[in-house]
Amino acid sequence: MPVSYLRALSESKRTRRANIHLGVSLAFVAGAINAGGFLAVLQYTSHMSGIVSSVADNLVLGNLTALAAGVASVAAFVSGAAYSTILINWGRHHRMHSAYAYPLFWEALLLLAFGLLGNSLEDHRALFTPLTVLLLCFIMGLQNAIITKISNAEIRTTHMTGIVTDIGIELGKLVYINLGRESARYRPVRTDWRRLGLLLSLLAAFCLGGTAGAVGFHNAGYVTTLPLAAFLVLLAIVPLMDDARTRTRLFLRYRIHGRVHGRTQTGQPPLS
């Protein structure tokens, strides 16, 4: 991929095209993590609707262990979204190119942690399965907050309920029969083809990612996290390097200025 394209994908200055391309890429990753996570812990970790419903069910049934697990999963998802928001706002306030890339890099690191935990699941399942579930929920919350803030809540990547609903809405507009003529009081119903294309792309990417993740985890195990983490690093690396170069230039400028200032004040080179 060209450097300019990678820079546009995750830098602070956004375009709708970059938002769509990043959203589709992250939908693929979310599908792969969700499917792979299910094979690892037998639980989908991006579906907060189902988890919250299970909390209510287990509360009524008096299943305190499952109730605590559900509450912890929701808390982990919320914590991931909150942490992502903190990173993004900190980057914005410091005018960093990598305000959105930095959370993506964190997601890559956490995916690697998921892979490491997975290797311990078979021998210590009772201990590491709950930790793995919480980690995956945290990752899903982290990722969903990234694309939500980037796109002003237009794009979601970790759960498909809203996307499938919106596809149904646009299809309903498509088959609706408009009666009468357009006027100030009557506006014909029209399908938003750009939005429908975006929604279908996100759904297809999530399904493709889920298929790839399931095949990968089924055949190769937790090593599948490596290409996913590498892909996230690829999405984030250019703005991160831009900020690293900027900090290096500022540091060198500060050192040079300090040495020149020292000579001016004392007439002698400053002590190193």
XYZ file of C-alpha atoms in Angstrom:
272
model
C 0.000 0.000 0.000
C 1.304 3.516 -0.734
C 2.470 5.476 2.307
C 0.094 8.349 1.519
C -2.878 5.952 1.502
C -1.889 4.397 4.838
C -1.379 7.853 6.302
C -4.860 8.935 5.233
C -6.454 5.805 6.727
C -5.660 6.555 10.357
C -4.322 10.100 10.649
C -6.184 12.839 12.524
C -7.341 14.668 9.383
C -10.297 12.642 8.147
C -12.164 12.189 4.883
C -15.306 10.158 4.304
C -13.400 7.875 1.932
C -10.772 7.182 4.596
C -13.497 6.548 7.190
C -15.176 3.996 4.937
C -11.963 2.178 4.073
C -10.859 2.061 7.710
C -14.340 0.968 8.796
C -14.413 -1.900 6.308
C -10.912 -2.971 7.383
C -11.870 -2.957 11.064
C -15.120 -4.795 10.353
C -13.006 -7.583 8.838
C -10.803 -7.654 11.957
C -13.837 -7.619 14.257
C -15.410 -10.535 12.425
C -12.188 -12.535 12.675
C -11.775 -11.797 16.396
C -15.409 -12.568 17.126
C -15.328 -15.917 15.326
C -11.925 -16.886 16.660
C -12.915 -15.855 20.153
C -15.970 -18.093 19.967
C -13.833 -21.077 19.044
C -11.524 -20.225 21.956
C -14.026 -19.535 24.754
C -17.389 -20.605 23.246
C -18.771 -17.097 23.612
C -19.244 -14.155 21.270
C -17.713 -11.085 22.863
C -18.983 -8.181 20.770
C -22.719 -8.721 21.331
C -23.538 -6.594 24.354
C -27.272 -6.993 23.709
C -27.078 -10.732 24.288
C -24.748 -10.374 27.270
C -26.978 -7.794 28.949
C -29.991 -10.042 28.338
C -28.121 -12.944 29.939
C -27.400 -10.730 32.952
C -31.125 -10.172 33.410
C -31.891 -13.874 32.937
C -29.248 -14.999 35.423
C -30.381 -12.409 37.936
C -33.903 -13.847 37.875
C -32.635 -17.445 37.927
C -30.258 -16.728 40.785
C -27.178 -17.906 38.853
C -24.728 -15.589 40.569
C -21.604 -16.920 38.851
C -22.989 -16.349 35.355
C -24.425 -13.011 36.517
C -21.010 -11.823 37.689
C -19.407 -13.001 34.436
C -21.944 -11.046 32.380
C -21.524 -7.867 34.420
C -17.738 -8.156 34.152
C -17.991 -8.601 30.366
C -20.094 -5.454 29.999
C -17.690 -3.558 32.267
C -14.740 -4.713 30.164
C -16.421 -3.565 26.930
C -17.245 -0.177 28.468
C -13.702 0.133 29.816
C -12.257 -0.562 26.358
C -14.443 2.131 24.819
C -13.513 4.569 27.594
C -9.791 3.879 27.220
C -10.010 4.370 23.469
C -11.754 7.703 24.020
C -9.064 8.816 26.471
C -6.305 7.970 23.987
C -8.068 9.744 21.113
C -8.860 12.900 23.075
C -5.313 13.039 24.458
C -3.954 12.773 20.928
C -6.326 15.471 19.687
C -5.393 17.877 22.474
C -1.698 17.386 21.732
C -2.325 17.776 17.978
C -0.845 14.380 17.183
C -1.089 12.744 13.771
C -1.658 9.404 15.518
C -4.678 10.355 17.644
C -6.606 7.488 16.011
C -3.632 5.312 15.105
C -2.455 4.929 18.703
C -5.601 3.022 19.822
C -5.207 0.763 16.776
C -1.662 -0.018 17.882
C -2.965 -0.841 21.356
C -5.529 -3.168 19.815
C -2.725 -4.986 17.989
C -0.806 -5.444 21.259
C -3.905 -6.731 23.037
C -4.546 -9.187 20.211
C -1.075 -10.571 20.771
C -1.909 -10.867 24.470
C -5.026 -12.824 23.467
C -2.817 -15.185 21.495
C -0.521 -15.686 24.482
C -3.451 -16.322 26.819
C -4.889 -18.763 24.319
C -1.825 -20.942 24.481
C -2.520 -21.416 28.195
C -6.224 -22.164 27.815
C -5.932 -25.888 27.300
C -3.828 -26.476 30.423
C -5.460 -23.887 32.696
C -8.917 -23.331 31.185
C -10.643 -22.527 34.491
C -8.214 -19.670 35.133
C -7.560 -18.225 31.687
C -10.991 -18.530 30.042
C -12.582 -15.711 32.119
C -9.524 -13.509 31.541
C -9.689 -14.204 27.801
C -13.387 -13.277 27.654
C -12.728 -9.989 29.461
C -9.764 -9.210 27.209
C -11.812 -9.825 24.046
C -14.667 -7.654 25.344
C -12.158 -4.897 26.115
C -10.707 -5.161 22.586
C -14.169 -4.980 21.011
C -15.075 -1.902 23.057
C -11.746 -0.278 22.181
C -12.219 -0.843 18.448
C -15.860 0.168 18.327
C -15.086 3.474 20.035
C -12.311 4.229 17.530
C -14.492 4.024 14.440
C -17.487 5.569 16.207
C -15.521 8.713 17.073
C -13.811 8.846 13.679
C -17.074 8.651 11.736
C -19.286 10.583 14.179
C -21.236 7.385 14.908
C -21.989 6.708 11.214
C -19.968 3.482 11.112
C -19.974 0.508 13.507
C -17.742 -2.508 13.117
C -18.059 -4.921 16.038
C -21.759 -5.806 15.904
C -24.099 -6.133 12.966
C -27.546 -5.614 14.519
C -27.728 -1.920 13.698
C -26.145 -2.422 10.292
C -28.590 -5.167 9.284
C -31.467 -3.006 10.546
C -30.284 -0.048 8.470
C -29.951 -2.292 5.406
C -33.584 -3.299 5.908
C -34.595 0.363 6.156
C -32.867 1.239 2.880
C -34.382 -1.803 1.149
C -37.791 -0.747 2.450
C -37.262 2.661 0.841
C -36.267 0.906 -2.387
C -39.524 -1.033 -2.750
C -41.766 1.721 -1.419
C -44.219 3.027 -4.021
C -44.450 6.806 -3.996
C -47.928 8.166 -4.671
C -48.629 11.695 -5.777
C -46.263 14.422 -6.855
C -43.439 15.977 -4.920
C -44.435 19.096 -3.016
C -43.519 21.042 0.085
C -45.680 18.666 2.136
C -44.808 15.439 0.343
C -41.271 14.283 -0.270
C -40.829 11.034 -2.200
C -39.069 8.224 -0.387
C -35.682 7.555 -1.972
C -32.993 4.972 -1.215
C -29.649 6.365 -0.080
C -27.495 4.260 -2.393
C -24.205 5.462 -0.912
C -25.299 4.508 2.580
C -26.675 1.165 1.401
C -23.359 0.406 -0.316
C -21.459 1.259 2.875
C -23.707 -0.938 5.011
C -23.418 -3.886 2.638
C -19.628 -3.457 2.535
C -19.404 -3.513 6.330
C -21.608 -6.596 6.554
C -19.624 -8.400 3.856
C -16.304 -7.512 5.500
C -17.521 -8.764 8.888
C -18.720 -12.032 7.354
C -15.489 -12.471 5.392
C -13.444 -11.745 8.504
C -15.516 -14.187 10.523
C -14.949 -16.901 7.930
C -11.204 -16.201 7.794
C -10.976 -16.106 11.589
C -12.882 -19.358 12.027
C -10.773 -21.149 9.406
C -7.570 -19.741 10.862
C -8.317 -20.607 14.483
C -9.657 -24.016 13.549
C -6.582 -24.999 11.529
C -3.712 -22.919 12.941
C -4.887 -21.987 16.433
C -3.813 -18.820 18.197
C -1.022 -18.058 15.760
C -3.880 -16.555 13.694
C -3.650 -13.504 15.946
C -0.262 -12.649 14.405
C -1.478 -11.632 10.909
C -4.446 -9.781 12.441
C -2.143 -7.834 14.767
C 0.267 -7.155 11.901
C -2.624 -5.828 9.785
C -3.633 -3.412 12.573
C -0.028 -2.236 12.927
C 0.059 -1.653 9.159
C -3.058 0.525 9.425
C -1.532 2.580 12.244
C 2.199 2.707 11.508
C 2.500 5.763 9.228
C 0.899 8.364 11.564
C 2.845 6.842 14.470
C 6.090 7.265 12.532
C 5.098 10.820 11.585
C 4.731 11.715 15.253
C 7.996 9.955 16.119
C 9.844 12.010 13.490
C 8.209 15.205 14.758
C 9.246 14.487 18.346
C 12.788 13.660 17.214
C 13.090 16.967 15.314
C 11.776 18.914 18.299
C 14.188 17.150 20.637
C 17.166 17.843 18.374
C 16.090 21.463 17.935
C 15.837 21.827 21.716
C 19.312 20.339 22.228
C 20.860 22.537 19.551
C 19.124 25.631 20.917
C 20.330 24.766 24.417
C 23.943 24.439 23.279
C 23.837 27.715 21.329
C 22.222 29.468 24.287
C 24.916 28.088 26.608
C 27.718 29.447 24.419
C 26.035 32.848 24.271
C 25.734 33.123 28.035
C 29.203 31.886 29.055
C 31.322 32.321 26.009
C 32.290 28.686 26.414
C 30.752 25.501 25.125
C 28.236 24.085 27.665
C 29.281 21.066 29.682
C 27.831 17.840 28.349
